[in-house]
Amino acid sequence: MTRRALLAAAAGTAGAAVTAGAVRRFGAPAIAAAKPGQLNIGVVSGGEILGLKAIAPMWDKETGVRLNLIEYPYASLYEKMTTAFQANASTFDIVMLDDPWMPKFGSEGWLAPLDAAPFNLQRDPDIFPVVYDLGSWPPPSGPVPPGEGGKARHIYAITLVGNVEIFMYRRDLVSQTPQTWDQVLADAKRLGNASKQFYGFTMRGAKGNPVISEWSPILRAYGGTIFDDHWNVVLKSPETLSALKFFTGPLKAVSEPGADVTDAADRSRLMATGHAALGETWPAEASDSVENPKVSSVIGKVAYTVVPAGPPGKHTPLMGNWLLGIPKAAKEKDWAYRFITWATSAKVQRPYAAAGGIPFRQSILTDASLNKRYPFFKAMADSLAAPPFWRPRTPEWSAVETILGTHVNAALAGTETSEAAVDKASSEITQHMKEAGYIK
Amino acid sequence: MTSRGAGVPASHRAGAAITPFGRSTGPYLLLAPPILFLLTVVVYPLFYAASLSLQYYRLGGFAGLHNYTLAFQDSLLGDSLRATLVYVGFAMAIECVLGLALAVAVQRTIHSAAGRTLVYLLFVVPMVTPPVAAGVIFRLMYIPQYGILNVLFHDLGYRGSPILWMSSPRMAMFSVVSVDVWQWVPFVFLVLFAGLQAVPADVIEAAQVDGAGGRVRFLAIEIPYLKPLLLLVLVFRFTDTLRVFDHVQVLTMGGPGAATEFLSLYLYKIAFKFSNLNYASALAIYVVIVVSIVFSFTSRYLTEETA
């Protein structure tokens, strides 16, 4: 045996020993895989990876495999991932994807199924069922894109960032937790004082995704929806019109001026600086701004609850999870799966949450000590149990959201009536879905 | 004594590579890089866009001129074109008038080299500001709740409801045009100021001796000299304002509704939000045709003028 061959054999034996240790530690499937130098994970840059950055050194230390976080801005991440997948390139071992991307990734078959061999992921009772549903393809409920219905359903991704829209209010000013939108309106009217630049409600109404994220829970709370189970556009309904009239009429009247150009950062700033009493929010906003002692003047004064119910009495929070998946072309699938099960385990979710990450496990979200530091965790748990609704599972969602976001914004700004906005949005979405081959 | 071959073109010397057409390969080798570059970044993308424009969205297959005719039925495209024309018209007119006025004012009032250098430096700042950053700066000025403009008005005694700078179609148009004006008046100024330096001093002096005042000097001497440059500025600003994107996206996102959804934003929406690259390619080909026509007319005129 040559010296080089001897060294290679020794290295192989050592690698196998470490791998076996790692397998025992994380309870991963019994797959023998050589230990890689690093795992490449494509992630979005920003607050969503705060927790991931905190646990990365723990992973490095425990396994000796470096976690290489490749950060991209939101739009670039999608572009980079789709380009890599189309070329069947092994650029990423793991990808972090926004849940509206799931339909595209699922229908294209770009991800490896996690609940099939060799991984055989088992459902954990500590994880809300909706989390597994969100990462499944084809979707277990609601309309299914043409040609996808016949496919076998699998779980392709698991949530890491358990974003779900919640409701915040000044508990020093509002004595009773607002349960309905009518209560919100009453409280906002009572508390708002525009001359003192204090607004009853803070509304994120900027064109496109912002206004749709804000209005969708109200639309659903009023019983409205965009599609039926066959992708027919059913937006033109009394429920939709009531939801839009409430949003652009009484709710806008108690909101800050220029709600139609307000985005998430403006909304958080108004709340954190004590200029607003009530409003919807995402956990990351609450964590970064409202509950951040460095920028907030309302620490300890804000409480969180599930997004209020509409006339039918149902709470309808919107989901916006970030998930982890393994590309089919990944080189280190085995280690990628080990990382995913490790990062989403109850043991690791605790330091992940403590460092500012948005968790998703029931046991973490209801933990009393964590709720002291992050008072919105309990509201998140209640919202995930509600259960929340997800955006329609179609790769066309981006177009639908853009069309609807344009007209709802126009109605909010007063350049279109609510009736005209619903009419135009409905006909444009119908036209688009026809062009995309969903309806005839 | 001269060496053999001296005075003979290199291509005819013994040993020089000759093409089948009897010429040296040298010129072709020299031309190859720019031609390759043009083929890669202009011709190939253009043909690729053209081929995409002839296919159906999602379903694929040859669509003929479907995407081109679709443009004539697209009322949203019509709205976008109208908004674009308003934007281009206002931005170009204000920039040219202000830029020209500033150039003449500086030329007649600031004569020291140091003073003029300071003016150049100040005017270069907006031009080198990235459009996205300009959009962010103006958004922080215009945001109704805490924007510096509304705060300033309040401090000056204005007690009415906050001015909504980006919420009505007219105000939103004003807001996005103002960023363009702030950023590109300096360009017009610098070009026209350089043009004013080129007006022969003896002609000006002769006119002054003949009793020509400032207004006559400007209209009868300086403007004719500046005409080709003015046209050049107009062409540059036209093509640039036609593809405005960044600061509008930051400031209004094309809103309220679609009031400031200019052609480039509309194209972006179709291509990247709707993922309809086929229709977006057809629209892009239309834009290329219109801009080429405008450019060919103006370049012909410019050639005649400079000749």
XYZ file of C-alpha atoms in Angstrom:
747
model
C 0.000 0.000 0.000
C 1.384 3.375 -0.896
C 1.657 6.166 1.668
C -1.095 8.166 -0.118
C -3.488 5.184 -0.110
C -2.804 4.571 3.565
C -3.598 8.204 4.426
C -6.796 8.086 2.364
C -7.941 4.927 4.144
C -7.221 6.464 7.562
C -9.133 9.626 6.635
C -12.059 7.538 5.401
C -12.194 5.560 8.659
C -12.078 8.745 10.744
C -14.807 10.337 8.599
C -17.018 7.281 8.970
C -16.594 7.376 12.754
C -17.585 11.053 12.925
C -20.517 10.415 10.596
C -21.712 7.529 12.741
C -21.498 9.770 15.802
C -23.496 12.467 14.073
C -26.123 9.946 12.998
C -26.530 8.753 16.590
C -26.700 12.291 17.928
C -29.351 13.621 15.539
C -31.342 10.465 15.026
C -30.898 10.850 11.282
C -31.535 7.937 8.921
C -28.909 5.255 8.705
C -27.298 6.493 5.522
C -23.556 6.366 5.300
C -22.327 9.598 3.746
C -18.803 10.946 3.715
C -18.458 14.051 5.831
C -18.379 17.146 3.625
C -16.262 20.197 4.358
C -19.278 22.472 4.273
C -22.978 22.699 3.550
C -24.093 25.441 1.177
C -27.400 26.961 2.135
C -29.078 29.690 0.058
C -30.832 32.108 2.405
C -32.602 35.449 2.286
C -30.677 38.362 3.780
C -32.363 40.248 6.596
C -34.080 39.645 9.920
C -35.405 36.239 8.855
C -31.981 34.650 9.340
C -31.142 36.202 12.696
C -31.751 32.902 14.482
C -30.054 30.862 11.775
C -26.914 32.951 12.104
C -26.975 32.364 15.860
C -27.198 28.565 15.623
C -24.751 28.169 12.707
C -21.631 28.151 14.955
C -23.314 25.512 17.164
C -23.754 23.264 14.127
C -20.183 23.866 12.988
C -18.867 22.947 16.432
C -21.036 19.869 16.885
C -20.416 18.342 13.474
C -17.248 19.892 12.091
C -19.189 20.651 8.903
C -19.194 24.369 8.182
C -22.579 25.892 7.434
C -21.977 28.250 4.515
C -24.806 30.805 4.488
C -25.075 32.256 0.985
C -27.184 35.380 1.427
C -29.241 37.045 -1.293
C -31.847 39.818 -1.222
C -35.423 38.535 -1.509
C -35.850 38.877 -5.287
C -32.342 37.623 -6.127
C -32.726 34.527 -3.960
C -35.689 33.328 -5.994
C -33.880 34.068 -9.243
C -30.661 32.317 -8.134
C -32.527 29.259 -6.936
C -34.691 28.874 -10.037
C -31.657 29.364 -12.295
C -29.702 26.710 -10.371
C -32.624 24.273 -10.407
C -33.289 24.741 -14.107
C -29.633 23.977 -14.824
C -29.744 21.021 -12.392
C -26.743 22.610 -10.683
C -25.640 21.533 -7.224
C -25.084 25.126 -6.082
C -27.087 24.645 -2.900
C -27.324 21.704 -0.503
C -30.227 23.364 1.295
C -32.507 26.214 0.245
C -34.592 28.598 2.306
C -37.809 29.362 0.480
C -40.745 31.668 1.052
C -44.008 29.745 1.218
C -45.589 31.382 -1.884
C -42.700 29.826 -3.875
C -43.763 26.328 -2.838
C -46.213 25.877 -5.757
C -43.498 26.653 -8.305
C -40.890 24.446 -6.628
C -43.422 21.683 -5.994
C -44.887 21.586 -9.489
C -41.437 21.699 -11.109
C -40.250 18.815 -8.900
C -37.096 20.655 -7.898
C -37.015 19.466 -4.270
C -36.381 16.042 -2.736
C -39.363 14.586 -0.806
C -38.571 14.489 2.909
C -41.217 11.946 3.924
C -39.983 9.323 1.443
C -36.870 7.131 1.404
C -34.100 7.635 2.328
C -35.199 10.368 4.785
C -38.646 9.128 5.883
C -39.507 12.214 7.916
C -42.070 11.480 10.633
C -44.626 14.016 11.805
C -43.923 15.481 15.240
C -46.924 16.317 17.481
C -45.064 19.420 18.717
C -45.276 20.882 15.202
C -48.604 22.380 14.077
C -50.201 20.273 11.300
C -50.536 23.394 9.133
C -46.727 23.586 8.976
C -46.537 20.164 7.331
C -49.439 21.078 5.034
C -47.653 24.236 3.928
C -44.559 22.308 2.851
C -46.588 19.602 1.097
C -47.187 19.318 -2.625
C -49.794 19.023 -4.107
C -51.583 21.089 -1.438
C -53.815 19.070 0.900
C -56.638 21.627 0.717
C -57.916 24.300 -1.648
C -57.582 24.381 -5.435
C -54.724 22.454 -7.064
C -53.020 23.766 -10.236
C -53.878 21.971 -13.496
C -51.913 18.758 -13.994
C -50.792 18.575 -10.353
C -53.799 16.806 -8.815
C -52.684 13.318 -9.873
C -49.251 13.544 -8.272
C -48.478 11.695 -5.020
C -48.430 14.129 -2.091
C -45.164 14.521 -0.210
C -43.610 16.903 2.281
C -40.874 18.799 0.440
C -39.965 21.448 2.979
C -40.145 22.166 6.693
C -40.698 25.542 8.271
C -37.798 27.288 9.933
C -39.255 30.802 10.301
C -42.805 30.427 11.605
C -44.063 33.792 10.400
C -47.786 34.274 10.791
C -49.560 37.626 10.809
C -50.647 38.693 14.308
C -52.389 41.713 15.827
C -50.762 44.238 18.166
C -52.419 46.761 20.441
C -51.451 49.139 23.220
C -52.490 47.272 26.323
C -52.047 50.393 28.466
C -54.796 52.050 26.390
C -57.014 49.156 25.320
C -58.540 47.370 28.304
C -60.096 44.423 26.472
C -58.311 42.312 23.837
C -59.935 43.186 20.500
C -61.654 40.059 19.198
C -63.463 41.503 16.172
C -62.786 44.172 13.572
C -65.739 46.154 14.942
C -64.032 46.280 18.341
C -60.812 47.381 16.643
C -62.670 50.195 14.931
C -64.359 51.312 18.158
C -61.037 51.352 20.046
C -59.251 53.137 17.205
C -61.952 55.830 17.022
C -61.797 56.375 20.763
C -58.007 56.577 20.955
C -57.013 58.328 17.733
C -56.097 62.011 17.842
C -54.691 63.177 14.516
C -53.878 66.670 15.790
C -51.453 65.069 18.241
C -50.196 62.684 15.549
C -51.564 59.686 17.399
C -53.469 57.308 15.154
C -56.034 54.746 16.228
C -54.836 52.200 13.675
C -51.671 51.860 11.610
C -52.316 50.508 8.156
C -49.759 49.002 5.762
C -51.421 49.938 2.473
C -48.586 50.433 -0.053
C -49.230 49.037 -3.503
C -48.746 45.324 -4.211
C -47.722 42.774 -1.599
C -47.942 45.187 1.378
C -51.610 46.094 0.940
C -52.600 42.513 0.116
C -50.869 41.195 3.254
C -52.784 43.800 5.246
C -56.183 43.361 3.607
C -56.233 39.565 3.065
C -56.984 38.678 6.726
C -59.892 41.155 6.600
C -61.127 39.728 3.285
C -61.080 36.215 4.735
C -62.578 37.391 8.040
C -65.536 38.801 6.101
C -65.945 35.494 4.276
C -64.502 36.596 0.929
C -62.013 34.673 -1.180
C -60.316 35.000 -4.560
C -60.753 31.542 -6.111
C -63.152 28.648 -5.716
C -61.847 25.069 -5.760
C -61.646 25.115 -9.581
C -59.709 28.386 -9.948
C -62.800 30.341 -10.983
C -62.403 33.917 -9.782
C -65.092 34.547 -7.144
C -63.848 37.923 -5.995
C -67.027 39.707 -7.074
C -69.086 38.923 -3.993
C -70.914 40.925 -1.300
C -68.361 39.629 1.230
C -65.397 40.995 -0.748
C -67.111 44.317 -1.256
C -67.951 44.621 2.452
C -64.345 43.801 3.369
C -62.966 46.386 0.942
C -65.466 49.073 1.953
C -64.601 48.516 5.621
C -60.879 48.709 4.795
C -61.006 51.802 2.575
C -63.740 53.566 4.576
C -63.961 53.458 8.372
C -60.620 51.709 8.977
C -58.708 54.121 6.724
C -60.407 57.046 8.485
C -58.835 56.055 11.826
C -55.422 55.289 10.282
C -52.388 57.456 9.686
C -52.485 59.893 6.724
C -50.990 58.386 3.574
C -51.847 54.815 4.519
C -51.740 53.984 0.816
C -47.949 54.533 0.772
C -47.222 53.056 4.203
C -45.033 49.950 4.214
C -43.908 47.632 7.013
C -41.030 49.821 8.225
C -43.301 52.887 8.444
C -45.961 50.929 10.334
C -43.460 49.526 12.833
C -41.952 52.974 13.304
C -45.367 54.488 14.105
C -46.071 51.804 16.678
C -42.573 51.756 18.189
C -42.469 55.532 18.579
C -45.856 55.647 20.289
C -47.846 57.151 17.413
C -50.355 54.331 16.937
C -52.660 52.242 19.116
C -53.538 49.153 17.072
C -52.417 47.348 13.941
C -51.512 44.103 12.244
C -47.884 43.017 12.278
C -45.491 40.234 11.361
C -43.414 38.654 14.167
C -40.158 39.846 12.591
C -41.438 43.456 12.714
C -42.377 43.093 16.352
C -39.010 41.546 17.154
C -36.911 44.036 15.171
C -38.764 47.187 16.078
C -41.669 47.257 18.537
C -39.991 44.946 21.063
C -36.479 46.191 20.389
C -35.345 48.271 23.415
C -32.888 50.191 21.229
C -35.586 51.780 19.063
C -38.889 51.323 20.858
C -40.512 53.653 23.361
C -43.406 51.257 24.003
C -41.632 48.255 25.537
C -44.017 46.505 27.905
C -46.988 48.524 26.615
C -47.882 46.396 23.599
C -49.837 43.147 23.691
C -50.385 40.677 20.871
C -53.269 38.494 19.865
C -54.754 36.610 16.903
C -55.912 38.776 13.979
C -59.532 39.804 14.793
C -62.566 38.022 13.418
C -65.110 39.407 10.951
C -68.918 39.150 10.967
C -68.916 35.309 10.590
C -66.813 35.148 13.779
C -63.775 33.328 12.373
C -60.169 34.386 13.026
C -58.183 34.265 9.782
C -54.478 35.035 10.171
C -52.231 34.900 7.106
C -49.223 32.601 6.960
C -45.845 33.710 5.640
C -43.416 30.967 6.642
C -39.863 30.484 5.412
C -39.090 26.821 4.844
C -36.023 24.641 4.401
C -35.847 22.165 1.525
C -33.260 19.994 -0.202
C -32.776 20.486 -3.953
C -32.890 17.276 -5.976
C -29.524 18.193 -7.472
C -27.867 18.768 -4.067
C -24.582 16.938 -3.528
C -24.874 16.507 0.222
C -28.505 15.468 0.628
C -27.844 13.289 3.643
C -26.063 16.015 5.587
C -28.608 18.553 4.408
C -31.374 16.441 5.929
C -29.395 16.099 9.136
C -29.054 19.845 9.329
C -32.775 20.399 8.731
C -33.816 17.951 11.468
C -31.199 19.459 13.785
C -32.186 23.102 13.158
C -35.900 22.397 13.568
C -35.501 20.220 16.666
C -36.931 21.463 19.983
C -33.425 21.467 21.456
C -32.055 23.886 18.859
C -35.215 25.968 18.404
C -34.771 27.302 21.936
C -31.376 29.039 21.411
C -32.631 29.916 17.904
C -35.623 31.764 19.395
C -33.609 33.292 22.227
C -31.304 34.876 19.642
C -34.193 36.601 17.832
C -35.186 33.854 15.395
C -38.895 33.320 14.705
C -39.693 29.790 15.929
C -42.612 27.559 14.964
C -42.761 24.745 17.526
C -45.688 24.745 19.943
C -43.484 24.028 22.985
C -41.225 26.981 22.159
C -44.005 29.432 21.299
C -45.824 28.723 24.561
C -42.704 28.738 26.738
C -43.242 31.205 29.589
C -39.651 32.443 29.836
C -39.383 33.069 26.083
C -42.750 34.867 26.131
C -41.359 37.332 28.648
C -38.719 38.438 26.166
C -40.875 37.965 23.057
C -44.481 38.627 24.137
C -45.858 37.833 20.680
C -44.943 34.110 20.771
C -48.223 33.091 22.431
C -50.222 35.018 19.788
C -48.225 33.175 17.124
C -49.062 29.810 18.708
C -52.764 30.730 18.827
C -52.615 31.932 15.209
C -50.934 28.747 13.974
C -53.579 26.735 15.810
C -56.455 28.912 14.433
C -55.461 27.651 11.744
C -54.100 30.374 9.492
C -54.800 30.489 5.751
C -52.170 30.447 3.070
C -51.994 32.287 -0.218
C -53.568 30.364 -3.118
C -51.221 27.531 -4.061
C -50.334 28.498 -7.607
C -47.203 29.772 -9.365
C -49.498 32.527 -10.674
C -49.870 34.034 -7.195
C -47.331 36.763 -7.868
C -49.416 37.999 -10.823
C -52.679 37.704 -8.903
C -51.235 39.603 -5.952
C -49.886 42.319 -8.253
C -53.260 42.830 -9.951
C -55.238 42.793 -6.717
C -52.612 44.908 -4.963
C -52.899 47.583 -7.621
C -56.674 47.926 -7.392
C -56.991 47.626 -3.603
C -54.311 50.315 -3.353
C -56.213 52.488 -5.841
C -59.381 52.084 -3.761
C -57.437 52.970 -0.616
C -55.996 56.086 -2.271
C -59.474 57.017 -3.487
C -58.675 56.893 -7.199
C -61.086 53.967 -7.720
C -64.344 53.149 -5.951
C -64.472 49.855 -4.061
C -66.930 48.503 -6.637
C -64.692 49.483 -9.569
C -61.617 48.046 -7.844
C -63.297 44.677 -7.277
C -64.691 44.631 -10.846
C -61.372 45.476 -12.479
C -59.334 43.128 -10.301
C -61.769 40.320 -10.939
C -61.729 40.705 -14.717
C -57.929 41.135 -14.911
C -57.266 38.094 -12.707
C -59.743 36.060 -14.790
C -57.953 37.130 -17.973
C -54.592 36.179 -16.501
C -55.767 32.763 -15.299
C -57.184 32.100 -18.769
C -53.862 32.996 -20.399
C -52.117 30.688 -17.911
C -54.432 27.826 -18.849
C -56.205 27.477 -15.492
C -59.712 28.269 -16.757
C -61.384 28.500 -20.156
C 20.374 50.479 -49.069
C 16.855 49.561 -48.140
C 15.686 46.226 -46.948
C 13.540 44.065 -49.212
C 9.882 44.719 -48.818
C 10.229 48.196 -47.347
C 7.349 50.424 -48.549
C 5.221 47.397 -49.322
C 1.954 47.078 -47.329
C 2.252 44.583 -44.496
C -0.521 42.496 -45.968
C 1.475 41.928 -49.135
C 4.693 41.019 -47.390
C 5.913 37.498 -47.489
C 4.754 35.519 -44.437
C 1.640 37.668 -43.616
C -1.516 35.544 -43.226
C -3.809 35.969 -46.230
C -7.526 35.131 -46.223
C -9.164 33.280 -49.135
C -10.388 36.722 -50.310
C -6.842 37.850 -50.735
C -6.676 40.162 -47.707
C -4.685 40.095 -44.509
C -6.375 38.626 -41.405
C -5.146 41.577 -39.305
C -8.170 43.869 -39.787
C -10.553 40.980 -39.141
C -8.751 40.076 -35.942
C -8.963 43.687 -34.820
C -12.666 43.824 -35.607
C -13.454 40.504 -33.978
C -13.654 41.632 -30.300
C -16.186 44.457 -30.834
C -18.220 42.315 -33.226
C -18.220 39.424 -30.776
C -19.204 41.805 -28.001
C -22.072 43.223 -30.053
C -23.234 39.755 -31.048
C -23.225 38.652 -27.417
C -24.838 41.607 -25.714
C -27.031 43.072 -28.473
C -27.796 40.728 -31.348
C -28.266 37.479 -29.419
C -30.549 38.979 -26.707
C -32.541 40.774 -29.410
C -33.107 37.597 -31.404
C -33.851 35.678 -28.213
C -36.441 38.287 -27.213
C -37.929 38.159 -30.700
C -38.216 34.370 -30.551
C -39.834 34.556 -27.081
C -42.320 37.128 -28.361
C -43.538 34.629 -30.959
C -44.525 31.995 -28.374
C -47.595 31.534 -26.177
C -47.354 32.307 -22.460
C -47.129 29.159 -20.291
C -48.521 26.892 -22.991
C -45.564 27.453 -25.352
C -45.822 26.788 -29.093
C -45.708 29.210 -32.014
C -48.073 32.127 -31.372
C -47.417 34.185 -34.486
C -48.150 37.836 -33.784
C -50.513 37.082 -30.877
C -48.369 38.927 -28.320
C -47.937 41.894 -30.662
C -51.671 42.258 -31.295
C -52.357 41.746 -27.588
C -50.633 45.074 -26.969
C -53.344 46.890 -28.964
C -56.099 45.371 -26.797
C -54.288 46.012 -23.524
C -55.950 49.025 -21.912
C -53.475 48.928 -19.006
C -50.640 49.353 -21.488
C -52.472 52.404 -22.862
C -52.709 53.857 -19.338
C -49.035 53.140 -18.807
C -48.074 54.815 -22.099
C -50.108 57.906 -21.242
C -48.463 58.130 -17.801
C -45.040 57.634 -19.413
C -45.644 60.431 -21.939
C -46.753 62.821 -19.191
C -43.652 61.928 -17.173
C -41.272 62.217 -20.133
C -42.864 65.489 -21.278
C -42.769 67.208 -17.887
C -39.354 65.901 -16.869
C -37.703 66.813 -20.183
C -39.286 70.259 -20.402
C -38.427 71.239 -16.820
C -34.905 69.827 -17.026
C -34.103 71.580 -20.310
C -35.500 74.960 -19.255
C -33.885 74.845 -15.808
C -30.605 73.453 -17.117
C -30.383 76.121 -19.817
C -31.327 78.918 -17.419
C -28.705 77.774 -14.930
C -26.030 77.442 -17.617
C -26.638 80.995 -18.865
C -26.851 82.385 -15.325
C -23.574 80.760 -14.234
C -21.818 81.740 -17.450
C -22.785 85.384 -17.031
C -22.389 85.759 -13.279
C -19.544 83.486 -12.144
C -16.273 84.246 -13.892
C -13.638 82.934 -11.486
C -12.240 79.452 -12.123
C -12.625 78.494 -8.441
C -16.268 79.533 -8.400
C -17.037 77.551 -11.508
C -15.230 74.474 -10.154
C -17.322 74.663 -7.006
C -20.498 74.848 -9.135
C -19.383 71.811 -11.177
C -18.744 69.821 -8.012
C -22.104 70.727 -6.484
C -23.908 69.827 -9.690
C -22.157 66.489 -10.035
C -23.465 65.213 -6.652
C -27.069 64.483 -7.771
C -25.825 62.877 -10.994
C -23.628 60.372 -9.198
C -26.286 59.504 -6.623
C -27.682 56.045 -7.412
C -31.361 56.384 -8.448
C -32.430 53.964 -5.710
C -30.712 56.133 -3.091
C -32.337 59.224 -4.605
C -35.702 57.486 -4.311
C -35.075 56.657 -0.655
C -33.989 60.246 0.107
C -37.108 61.704 -1.507
C -39.338 59.106 0.131
C -38.020 60.251 3.503
C -38.875 63.816 2.453
C -42.356 63.051 1.138
C -43.654 60.441 3.600
C -46.737 62.142 5.114
C -46.370 61.119 8.770
C -42.771 62.141 9.437
C -41.389 63.431 6.118
C -39.162 66.478 6.407
C -41.351 68.557 4.063
C -44.507 68.187 6.142
C -42.530 68.790 9.334
C -41.080 71.950 7.756
C -44.525 73.193 6.718
C -45.808 72.503 10.227
C -42.920 74.482 11.750
C -43.657 77.343 9.367
C -47.179 77.546 10.763
C -49.169 75.300 8.403
C -51.892 73.664 10.501
C -53.988 71.886 7.877
C -54.062 68.127 7.360
C -50.716 66.648 6.271
C -49.940 66.997 2.566
C -50.138 63.589 0.900
C -47.279 63.890 -1.557
C -47.660 60.437 -3.082
C -51.341 59.607 -2.643
C -53.124 61.333 -5.522
C -52.186 60.729 -9.162
C -51.103 64.348 -9.678
C -49.076 64.602 -6.489
C -47.485 61.218 -7.124
C -46.520 62.349 -10.646
C -45.075 65.557 -9.200
C -43.079 63.545 -6.661
C -41.473 61.203 -9.169
C -40.796 63.993 -11.698
C -39.148 66.051 -8.954
C -36.575 63.308 -8.335
C -35.757 63.125 -12.045
C -35.426 66.902 -12.225
C -33.179 67.010 -9.150
C -30.974 64.307 -10.552
C -30.720 65.334 -14.208
C -30.885 69.135 -14.375
C -27.137 69.067 -13.594
C -26.491 66.946 -16.693
C -28.330 69.430 -18.920
C -26.540 72.282 -17.189
C -23.070 70.774 -17.675
C -23.591 69.987 -21.362
C -25.071 73.395 -22.189
C -22.550 75.241 -20.054
C -19.762 73.533 -22.013
C -21.586 74.587 -25.206
C -21.711 78.194 -24.058
C -17.930 78.157 -23.559
C -17.590 77.253 -27.229
C -19.477 80.328 -28.491
C -16.732 82.474 -30.113
C -15.902 85.467 -27.958
C -15.355 87.731 -30.990
C -18.914 87.137 -32.199
C -20.280 88.101 -28.767
C -18.027 91.166 -28.640
C -19.091 92.248 -32.142
C -22.736 91.916 -31.150
C -22.133 93.950 -28.002
C -20.405 96.668 -30.067
C -23.484 96.694 -32.303
C -25.597 97.288 -29.186
C -27.070 93.815 -28.718
C -28.433 93.328 -25.197
C -28.382 90.146 -23.155
C -31.709 88.879 -24.549
C -30.664 89.367 -28.170
C -27.291 87.774 -27.502
C -29.046 84.765 -26.020
C -31.659 84.339 -28.777
C -29.625 85.299 -31.843
C -26.168 83.977 -30.985
C -26.096 81.516 -28.097
C -29.234 79.527 -28.899
C -28.210 78.797 -32.526
C -24.800 77.646 -31.282
C -26.457 75.477 -28.631
C -29.050 73.918 -30.956
C -27.184 70.649 -31.729
C -26.327 70.235 -28.056
C -29.911 70.912 -27.021
C -31.051 68.226 -29.426
C -28.445 65.849 -28.073
C -29.617 66.551 -24.527
C -33.228 65.972 -25.583
C -32.371 62.611 -27.158
C -30.425 61.485 -24.102
C -33.100 62.603 -21.691
C -35.852 61.084 -23.840
C -34.245 57.649 -23.912
C -33.326 57.893 -20.246
C -36.710 59.033 -18.965
C -38.379 56.369 -21.104
C -36.613 53.676 -19.101
C -37.021 55.290 -15.671
C -37.512 52.631 -13.018
C -35.543 52.706 -9.766
C -36.667 55.818 -7.972
C -40.300 55.350 -9.024
C -40.266 51.806 -7.660
C -38.914 53.058 -4.338
C -41.123 56.122 -4.130
C -44.582 55.064 -5.332
C -44.188 51.472 -6.624
C -46.140 52.751 -9.624
C -49.064 53.890 -7.470
C -51.480 55.068 -6.379
C -53.199 52.321 -8.349
C -51.348 52.469 -11.648
C -50.982 56.277 -11.808
C -47.169 56.207 -12.036
C -46.778 52.755 -13.541
C -44.551 53.829 -16.412
C -43.616 51.657 -19.354
C -40.506 50.184 -17.717
C -42.428 49.345 -14.541
C -45.193 47.852 -16.632
C -42.677 45.747 -18.567
C -41.078 44.638 -15.306
C -44.482 43.689 -13.942
C -45.366 41.629 -17.013
C -41.949 39.938 -17.174
C -41.170 39.292 -13.528
C -44.423 39.492 -11.573
C -46.562 37.773 -14.182
C -43.623 35.701 -15.511
C -45.020 36.411 -18.988
C -41.715 36.815 -20.782
C -43.441 36.317 -24.129
C -45.681 39.366 -23.950
C -42.949 41.382 -22.204
C -40.569 40.563 -25.079
C -43.114 41.772 -27.638
C -43.478 45.047 -25.723
C -39.698 45.388 -25.466
C -39.392 44.949 -29.243
C -41.927 47.765 -29.717
C -39.859 49.996 -27.437
C -36.678 49.184 -29.373
C -38.426 50.081 -32.651
C -39.765 53.422 -31.352
C -36.457 54.442 -29.779
C -34.547 53.431 -32.942
C -36.819 55.570 -35.123
C -36.455 58.591 -32.838
C -32.705 58.083 -32.659
C -32.244 57.701 -36.422
C -34.161 60.942 -37.102
C -32.279 62.923 -34.520
C -28.882 61.523 -35.455
C -29.503 62.434 -39.102
C -30.450 65.948 -38.048
C -27.427 66.176 -35.782
C -25.109 65.057 -38.588
C -26.506 67.744 -40.873
C -26.203 70.398 -38.167
C -22.634 69.554 -37.249
C -21.649 69.302 -40.924
